């Protein structure tokens, strides 16, 4: 694709945004007097398989969209974005923040009939969250033990203080529980249950046909009386976005989450009263587009080169012509929607300046050779959304104009994760960073060194900074809210200065859902939630 011939003009972008915005303003078309209808099959667009369905082991919307209906966390968010108990009924913290006690829900059983107990919580926290779970390993860095004085009490003990507010904001994403009796023997990472999960949730795993579909049926013994309403959920694997849009339009797919369709198809469907296109239900998953640098390449280990790459890319132009009004220029790893932590001073910013980019590359010793090329890089874009694909092509053309030749290497979801986070077979990677309510949940882990090899969406860049490590650790264990915010301001300024990752674009996900679906988008992380109250009108 060439960006010399702009495929979406400013006028088209504004029309796209306006069409979607009209739907966002009043997305509810159900009568308040309607009674929930039992039965029915809810079909979901699943655009990129990740070869993992257990959210205790991999934190990702691509895992939650399935695993979050089968397994459950200790805590989720209610409609107002406040923590609400799921497998935990209540919690309390000691004054020093080093002991946090959870009272667990009684009468809950696993899908195989065995009782859910505090032993499951302790095992999951220590063996999965702390050792394997991306994001979890950093969040639980100072977790030393989980005591189980009885079957329905779990006491988390920390070496350094764990702010209760932080933990409660983290657990909706990083607090899913797995069954000890399923995982205690053998290698957790290769356990067959990772692709055939056993949970406590409203839906029970039935079948996974790679490249085709995943099926889960109603759990008749679910602890919420009378729920779920649906008989079945089918996730249809459709990697072609145009084909997925056609299936949505035909009623074969009722829900496409996380900006899974093209911008143009989303805008077209937003004008059709049969569909709702909205950012609602995604407030807990703000995202920034990223460029990640592999420091194992000598060129990228030079900060002048990283800054040159940032200056070479005209972000306002890309947003204006390709994304429209639901995106804006990003200012750092903490997005502006984070009112509790967004700093007044974000530190260095990298405005488009091609001449400065060339100057920095010259200063770094990478002079233009024959044909104007300085060096070549491999860019791996994540396959999650159209904007990532478009951005990869835009990066490729932009860098060619300052003498950096870029080869774009496209993979499926599993291939991308393996090559970037396990094999480190990339120079540049581009995808989404998702901000989950508190910087310590899913943001600082991209910068904290010492992450387990292969853990998705963690610092696998070959970059270590003791200064930023200390800031991250101090902020994650600071009980005073004002001091925590100040520390995160330092973190943002340091991150923007050293630039191991660049976060130049900020936006929210779009959902496309059939208008006959009820009780959808009613929490800030609805696509990841249990869907226990979801139903379909006739």
XYZ file of C-alpha atoms in Angstrom:
538
model
C 0.000 0.000 0.000
C 1.308 3.456 -0.837
C 0.494 6.448 1.274
C 1.343 8.802 -1.561
C -2.237 8.210 -2.622
C -4.246 8.784 0.558
C -6.963 6.168 0.892
C -8.976 8.014 3.512
C -9.192 11.766 3.232
C -9.771 14.107 6.150
C -13.376 14.467 5.058
C -13.865 10.683 5.006
C -12.280 10.344 8.435
C -14.608 12.937 9.900
C -17.617 11.255 8.314
C -16.488 7.947 9.770
C -16.134 9.430 13.242
C -19.427 11.289 12.986
C -21.306 8.150 11.983
C -19.892 6.235 14.896
C -20.300 9.119 17.328
C -23.991 9.340 16.524
C -24.296 5.738 17.615
C -22.238 6.282 20.768
C -24.480 9.066 22.038
C -27.566 6.873 22.376
C -26.584 3.250 21.884
C -29.422 1.736 23.929
C -32.503 0.620 22.035
C -33.982 -1.899 24.469
C -37.119 -1.250 26.488
C -36.586 -0.978 30.224
C -39.678 -3.179 30.713
C -38.269 -6.129 28.770
C -37.869 -9.371 30.700
C -34.701 -11.397 30.037
C -35.238 -14.228 27.600
C -33.533 -17.525 28.252
C -31.848 -19.470 25.503
C -30.138 -18.605 22.273
C -26.629 -18.738 20.834
C -24.368 -15.696 20.999
C -21.876 -15.632 18.125
C -18.658 -13.663 18.501
C -16.002 -12.573 16.020
C -12.585 -13.929 17.037
C -10.013 -12.347 14.767
C -6.631 -13.596 16.018
C -6.015 -16.873 17.843
C -3.417 -16.699 20.619
C -3.013 -20.443 21.325
C -3.978 -19.846 24.934
C -7.384 -19.645 26.638
C -6.427 -19.463 30.325
C -6.491 -15.871 31.646
C -4.532 -16.933 34.745
C -1.557 -17.463 32.450
C -1.926 -14.824 29.752
C -3.419 -11.383 30.290
C -4.906 -10.276 26.992
C -8.273 -9.186 25.651
C -7.836 -11.970 23.099
C -7.802 -14.448 25.987
C -10.400 -12.708 28.177
C -12.936 -12.607 25.337
C -13.144 -16.408 25.715
C -11.569 -17.414 29.018
C -13.388 -14.687 30.918
C -16.687 -16.492 30.356
C -15.311 -19.829 31.593
C -12.990 -18.780 34.428
C -13.620 -15.991 36.932
C -11.502 -13.451 38.819
C -11.624 -12.643 42.498
C -12.842 -9.131 41.669
C -14.331 -7.364 38.646
C -15.576 -3.817 37.937
C -19.201 -2.741 38.234
C -21.044 -0.389 35.874
C -19.470 2.623 37.592
C -15.974 1.170 37.351
C -15.752 0.269 41.052
C -14.340 -3.062 42.276
C -17.049 -5.641 42.952
C -16.615 -9.137 44.339
C -16.873 -12.215 42.113
C -15.071 -15.213 43.655
C -14.168 -12.963 46.580
C -17.015 -11.511 48.634
C -14.998 -9.055 50.746
C -11.444 -7.928 51.483
C -9.400 -5.932 53.963
C -5.836 -4.710 54.302
C -3.555 -4.366 57.306
C -2.454 -0.820 58.092
C 1.047 -1.421 56.782
C -0.308 -2.810 53.502
C 1.629 -6.056 53.834
C -1.301 -8.374 54.539
C -4.475 -8.410 52.440
C -7.254 -10.827 53.357
C -9.941 -12.094 50.971
C -13.123 -13.790 52.151
C -14.132 -16.179 49.391
C -17.556 -17.052 48.072
C -19.006 -20.292 49.427
C -20.896 -22.921 47.458
C -18.930 -22.414 44.236
C -17.863 -25.470 42.254
C -15.546 -26.048 39.344
C -17.084 -27.267 36.115
C -15.902 -30.803 36.951
C -17.867 -30.703 40.211
C -15.000 -30.215 42.668
C -15.331 -27.369 45.229
C -13.607 -24.019 44.777
C -11.456 -23.244 47.854
C -8.688 -20.984 49.116
C -6.162 -23.639 48.031
C -7.013 -22.770 44.418
C -6.389 -19.093 45.108
C -3.041 -19.714 46.809
C -1.848 -22.057 44.073
C -2.875 -19.705 41.261
C -1.321 -16.645 42.897
C 2.026 -18.245 43.656
C 2.481 -20.596 40.712
C 0.751 -18.681 37.904
C 0.387 -14.976 38.668
C 3.820 -14.596 40.253
C 5.817 -16.917 38.002
C 4.144 -16.950 34.581
C 1.377 -14.381 34.048
C 2.486 -11.414 31.991
C 1.861 -8.293 34.090
C 1.254 -10.556 37.101
C 4.924 -11.269 37.677
C 5.619 -7.572 38.210
C 2.430 -6.857 40.172
C 3.144 -9.759 42.535
C 6.913 -9.199 42.675
C 6.864 -8.782 46.465
C 4.257 -11.453 47.211
C 5.917 -13.972 49.572
C 3.053 -16.261 50.630
C -0.688 -16.855 50.558
C -1.988 -18.314 53.810
C -5.171 -20.400 53.820
C -6.445 -20.558 57.432
C -9.669 -22.113 56.152
C -11.280 -23.133 52.872
C -12.808 -19.692 52.297
C -10.061 -17.314 53.483
C -6.896 -16.353 51.605
C -4.342 -14.011 53.184
C -1.844 -12.466 50.767
C 1.450 -11.596 52.469
C 3.832 -9.065 50.929
C 7.462 -8.168 51.588
C 6.703 -4.545 50.693
C 3.340 -2.743 50.994
C 0.690 -3.521 48.373
C -1.766 -0.618 48.030
C -5.238 -2.132 48.329
C -6.599 0.271 45.703
C -3.950 -0.941 43.238
C -4.627 -4.626 43.875
C -8.387 -4.203 43.505
C -7.945 -2.321 40.230
C -5.585 -5.033 38.993
C -7.549 -8.147 39.908
C -10.274 -7.797 37.246
C -7.545 -8.515 34.693
C -4.849 -10.200 36.773
C -6.986 -12.060 39.291
C -8.432 -15.034 37.392
C -8.345 -18.298 39.348
C -7.424 -21.741 38.034
C -8.144 -25.100 39.696
C -5.231 -26.462 41.718
C -6.281 -30.060 41.115
C -6.066 -29.499 37.342
C -2.603 -27.907 37.366
C -0.656 -29.105 40.405
C 1.001 -32.021 38.579
C 3.157 -31.511 35.499
C 4.185 -28.456 33.492
C 1.652 -25.644 33.905
C 2.578 -24.083 30.570
C 1.792 -27.231 28.554
C -1.261 -28.398 30.482
C -4.079 -29.405 28.085
C -6.492 -27.291 30.151
C -4.859 -24.177 28.724
C -6.796 -24.889 25.515
C -9.756 -26.608 27.202
C -10.218 -24.567 30.374
C -12.050 -25.690 33.489
C -13.543 -22.803 35.452
C -16.278 -21.661 37.809
C -17.879 -19.295 35.301
C -21.310 -19.173 33.685
C -20.177 -21.119 30.605
C -18.444 -24.499 30.292
C -15.860 -25.245 27.615
C -17.083 -27.660 24.929
C -14.802 -27.581 21.890
C -11.915 -25.784 20.211
C -11.385 -26.355 16.501
C -8.282 -24.409 15.483
C -8.996 -21.940 12.722
C -12.741 -22.596 12.947
C -14.485 -21.968 16.268
C -14.570 -22.275 20.050
C -17.765 -23.344 21.827
C -18.912 -23.003 25.444
C -22.302 -24.040 26.832
C -24.414 -22.821 29.736
C -23.197 -23.952 33.174
C -26.340 -25.385 34.838
C -24.680 -25.248 38.274
C -23.541 -21.637 38.147
C -23.517 -19.897 41.523
C -25.567 -16.930 40.313
C -29.102 -18.272 40.574
C -31.029 -18.356 37.296
C -28.058 -17.327 35.177
C -26.635 -17.335 32.589
C -29.480 -16.674 30.156
C -27.698 -17.855 27.013
C -27.539 -21.525 26.048
C -24.274 -21.260 24.158
C -21.490 -18.952 22.995
C -19.679 -19.617 19.725
C -16.522 -17.693 18.897
C -16.001 -17.837 15.143
C -12.427 -17.517 13.939
C -12.544 -15.037 11.061
C -9.204 -13.406 10.278
C -10.435 -11.467 7.236
C -12.088 -8.286 8.510
C -14.236 -7.811 5.426
C -15.526 -11.367 5.716
C -16.260 -10.756 9.395
C -18.214 -7.591 8.553
C -20.258 -9.543 6.001
C -21.100 -12.140 8.664
C -22.084 -9.384 11.114
C -24.326 -7.831 8.479
C -25.930 -11.215 7.729
C -26.619 -11.869 11.416
C -24.211 -14.807 11.527
C -22.005 -12.936 14.004
C -23.709 -10.861 16.701
C -20.648 -9.168 18.197
C -17.263 -8.015 16.892
C -15.102 -6.749 19.786
C -11.975 -4.654 20.183
C -11.953 -2.802 16.852
C -12.004 -6.082 14.960
C -13.632 -4.636 11.819
C -12.266 -2.063 9.418
C -12.913 1.595 10.121
C -14.987 1.920 6.961
C -17.144 -1.131 7.772
C -17.686 0.111 11.327
C -18.844 3.469 9.975
C -21.172 1.810 7.474
C -22.739 -0.475 10.091
C -23.152 2.468 12.478
C -25.696 3.942 10.040
C -27.777 0.725 10.119
C -30.350 0.516 12.937
C -29.770 -3.217 13.187
C -26.365 -2.567 14.765
C -24.743 -0.579 17.546
C -21.213 0.717 17.037
C -19.800 2.221 20.194
C -16.811 2.755 22.465
C -19.062 2.043 25.459
C -17.948 -0.929 27.532
C -14.297 -0.342 26.625
C -13.490 2.444 29.084
C -11.398 0.080 31.202
C -9.200 -0.802 28.206
C -7.836 2.460 26.855
C -5.089 1.747 24.362
C -2.083 3.356 22.793
C -0.423 2.325 19.541
C 3.189 1.402 20.153
C 6.563 1.123 18.502
C 8.861 -1.212 20.461
C 12.625 -1.209 19.911
C 14.865 -4.281 20.150
C 18.027 -3.106 21.903
C 19.895 -6.178 20.649
C 20.302 -4.236 17.398
C 23.229 -1.818 17.842
C 21.445 0.846 15.805
C 18.376 0.786 18.059
C 20.440 0.705 21.241
C 21.552 4.241 20.319
C 19.065 6.717 21.736
C 19.677 9.106 18.854
C 18.351 6.482 16.433
C 15.214 5.863 18.516
C 14.533 9.579 18.712
C 15.204 9.943 14.981
C 12.627 7.256 14.216
C 10.055 9.086 16.329
C 10.769 12.430 14.654
C 10.517 10.815 11.198
C 6.858 9.788 11.592
C 4.123 12.380 11.106
C 1.629 11.180 13.725
C -0.932 14.038 13.362
C -1.077 13.381 9.614
C -1.655 9.657 10.156
C -4.421 10.252 12.708
C -6.114 12.901 10.594
C -6.143 10.856 7.414
C -6.598 7.305 8.669
C -8.107 7.155 12.161
C -10.397 10.159 12.510
C -11.731 11.752 15.665
C -11.604 8.724 17.952
C -7.801 8.891 18.112
C -5.436 11.587 19.268
C -1.707 12.137 19.669
C -0.364 10.161 22.614
C 1.900 11.820 25.171
C 3.363 8.829 26.999
C 2.700 5.441 28.574
C -0.094 6.767 30.822
C -3.011 7.937 28.634
C -4.962 11.121 29.274
C -8.096 9.155 30.300
C -6.289 8.137 33.505
C -7.433 11.045 35.623
C -5.829 9.609 38.774
C -2.335 9.294 37.322
C -1.946 11.409 34.177
C 0.983 13.774 34.872
C 0.978 17.519 34.311
C 4.421 17.201 32.710
C 4.981 14.229 30.384
C 8.557 15.089 29.515
C 10.043 15.008 25.981
C 7.715 14.807 22.990
C 8.735 13.980 19.430
C 7.138 16.250 16.874
C 7.468 15.413 13.189
C 10.765 16.822 11.926
C 12.366 14.916 9.046
C 15.428 17.161 8.950
C 16.075 16.600 12.669
C 15.641 12.850 12.196
C 18.290 12.834 9.458
C 20.614 14.964 11.600
C 20.303 12.557 14.555
C 21.043 9.560 12.338
C 24.120 11.310 10.944
C 25.296 12.116 14.487
C 24.868 8.472 15.468
C 27.248 7.515 12.671
C 24.699 5.984 10.311
C 25.356 7.961 7.163
C 23.334 7.413 4.015
C 24.994 4.935 1.667
C 24.395 4.101 -1.989
C 20.790 4.774 -2.873
C 20.369 6.781 0.318
C 19.956 3.744 2.618
C 21.503 3.901 6.090
C 20.449 0.451 7.407
C 17.520 -1.977 7.264
C 15.069 -3.143 9.945
C 12.398 -5.830 10.295
C 9.068 -4.559 11.634
C 6.567 -7.034 13.096
C 3.054 -5.572 13.445
C 0.562 -7.343 15.730
C -2.460 -8.702 13.815
C -5.056 -7.265 16.209
C -6.555 -4.358 14.300
C -6.677 -2.467 11.020
C -5.015 0.571 12.574
C -1.913 -1.489 13.442
C -1.641 -2.764 9.883
C -2.072 0.725 8.424
C 0.408 2.162 10.910
C 3.027 -0.451 9.973
C 2.845 0.576 6.319
C 2.976 4.245 7.298
C 6.063 3.603 9.454
C 7.683 1.765 6.557
C 7.197 4.638 4.138
C 8.076 7.328 6.689
C 11.389 5.728 7.622
C 12.314 5.146 3.994
C 12.308 8.929 3.596
C 15.178 9.238 6.115
C 17.173 6.305 4.742
C 15.926 3.406 6.914
C 14.656 0.483 4.849
C 11.895 -1.425 6.649
C 10.661 -4.932 5.875
C 7.174 -5.527 7.302
C 6.800 -9.134 8.509
C 3.182 -10.110 9.195
C 2.202 -13.082 11.391
C -0.894 -14.565 12.983
C -1.442 -13.880 16.689
C 0.515 -16.843 18.014
C 3.369 -16.285 15.579
C 3.647 -12.602 16.496
C 3.753 -13.336 20.239
C 6.366 -16.057 19.827
C 8.675 -14.101 17.535
C 8.597 -10.906 19.609
C 8.340 -12.117 23.197
C 9.970 -15.546 23.089
C 12.374 -15.647 20.139
C 13.097 -11.881 20.145
C 13.218 -12.175 16.346
C 12.334 -8.569 15.579
C 13.906 -5.143 15.248
C 10.762 -3.055 15.594
C 7.371 -4.301 16.781
C 4.109 -2.410 16.656
C 0.840 -3.141 18.392
C -1.354 -1.932 21.238
C -0.542 -1.246 24.833
C -3.703 -1.476 26.934
C -3.940 0.683 30.025
C -5.931 -1.004 32.786
C -6.927 1.573 35.412
C -3.569 1.824 37.227
C -0.027 2.070 35.790
C 1.179 -0.884 37.871
C -1.352 -3.247 36.317
C -0.228 -3.456 32.698
C 1.933 -0.432 31.897
C 5.097 -0.429 33.992
C 5.650 -4.109 33.184
C 6.589 -3.006 29.646
C 9.519 -1.101 31.179
C 10.529 -3.114 34.286
C 13.527 -5.352 33.621
C 13.756 -8.967 34.746
C 10.570 -10.233 33.096
C 10.288 -13.971 32.387
C 11.342 -14.797 28.822
C 8.318 -15.338 26.607
C 5.828 -13.432 28.778
C 3.639 -11.478 26.330
C 3.449 -7.683 26.630
C 6.385 -7.345 28.976
C 9.868 -5.872 28.676
C 11.525 -8.239 26.207
C 13.480 -5.459 24.503
C 16.912 -6.222 25.973
C 16.673 -2.874 27.786
C 17.493 -2.325 31.454
C 17.365 0.920 33.407
C 17.993 0.662 37.185
C 16.568 4.154 37.661
C 13.223 3.324 36.114
C 13.162 -0.066 37.860
C 13.434 1.675 41.228
C 10.754 4.237 40.352
C 8.404 1.430 39.279
C 9.000 -0.612 42.431
C 8.638 2.406 44.728
C 5.401 3.515 43.057
C 3.875 0.038 43.209
C 4.456 -0.160 46.969
C 3.620 3.433 47.961
C 0.436 3.671 50.055
C 0.060 7.463 49.824
C -1.976 8.350 46.658
C -0.303 11.722 46.156
C 3.176 10.255 46.360
C 2.202 7.433 44.002
C 1.010 9.930 41.395
C 4.229 11.937 41.719
C 6.321 8.793 41.220
C 4.360 7.909 38.103
C 5.053 11.391 36.774
C 8.769 10.611 37.158
C 8.215 7.282 35.433
C 6.532 8.887 32.408
C 9.213 11.535 32.002
C 11.990 8.955 32.242
C 10.230 6.596 29.820
C 9.675 9.370 27.283
C 13.287 10.450 27.575
C 14.887 6.996 27.225
C 12.261 5.819 24.691
C 12.490 2.001 24.861
C 8.897 2.122 23.618
C 7.086 4.957 21.885
C 3.347 5.412 22.454
C 2.395 8.031 19.846
C -1.364 7.399 19.432
C -4.133 7.152 22.046
C -7.615 5.743 21.400
C -10.495 3.559 22.663
C -11.705 0.290 21.169
C -14.846 0.140 19.059
C -17.459 -2.593 19.492
C -19.974 -3.631 16.833
C -22.975 -5.490 18.225
C -26.385 -6.581 16.974
C -29.148 -4.362 18.334
C -31.236 -7.335 19.525
C -28.592 -8.161 22.136
C -29.393 -6.997 25.680
C -27.310 -6.163 28.755
C -24.198 -5.636 26.671
C -21.488 -3.003 27.250
C -22.695 -2.459 30.830
C -19.272 -2.519 32.520
C -15.962 -0.776 31.646
C -14.372 -4.078 30.563
C -17.482 -5.714 29.186
C -15.828 -7.665 26.367
C -13.604 -9.323 28.955
C -16.332 -9.923 31.558
C -18.464 -13.023 32.262
C -21.641 -12.179 30.256
C -23.707 -13.938 32.922
C -26.590 -11.479 32.413
C -26.382 -11.255 28.598
C -29.463 -12.211 26.589
C -30.871 -11.967 23.081
C -34.283 -10.532 22.253
C -36.388 -12.215 19.584
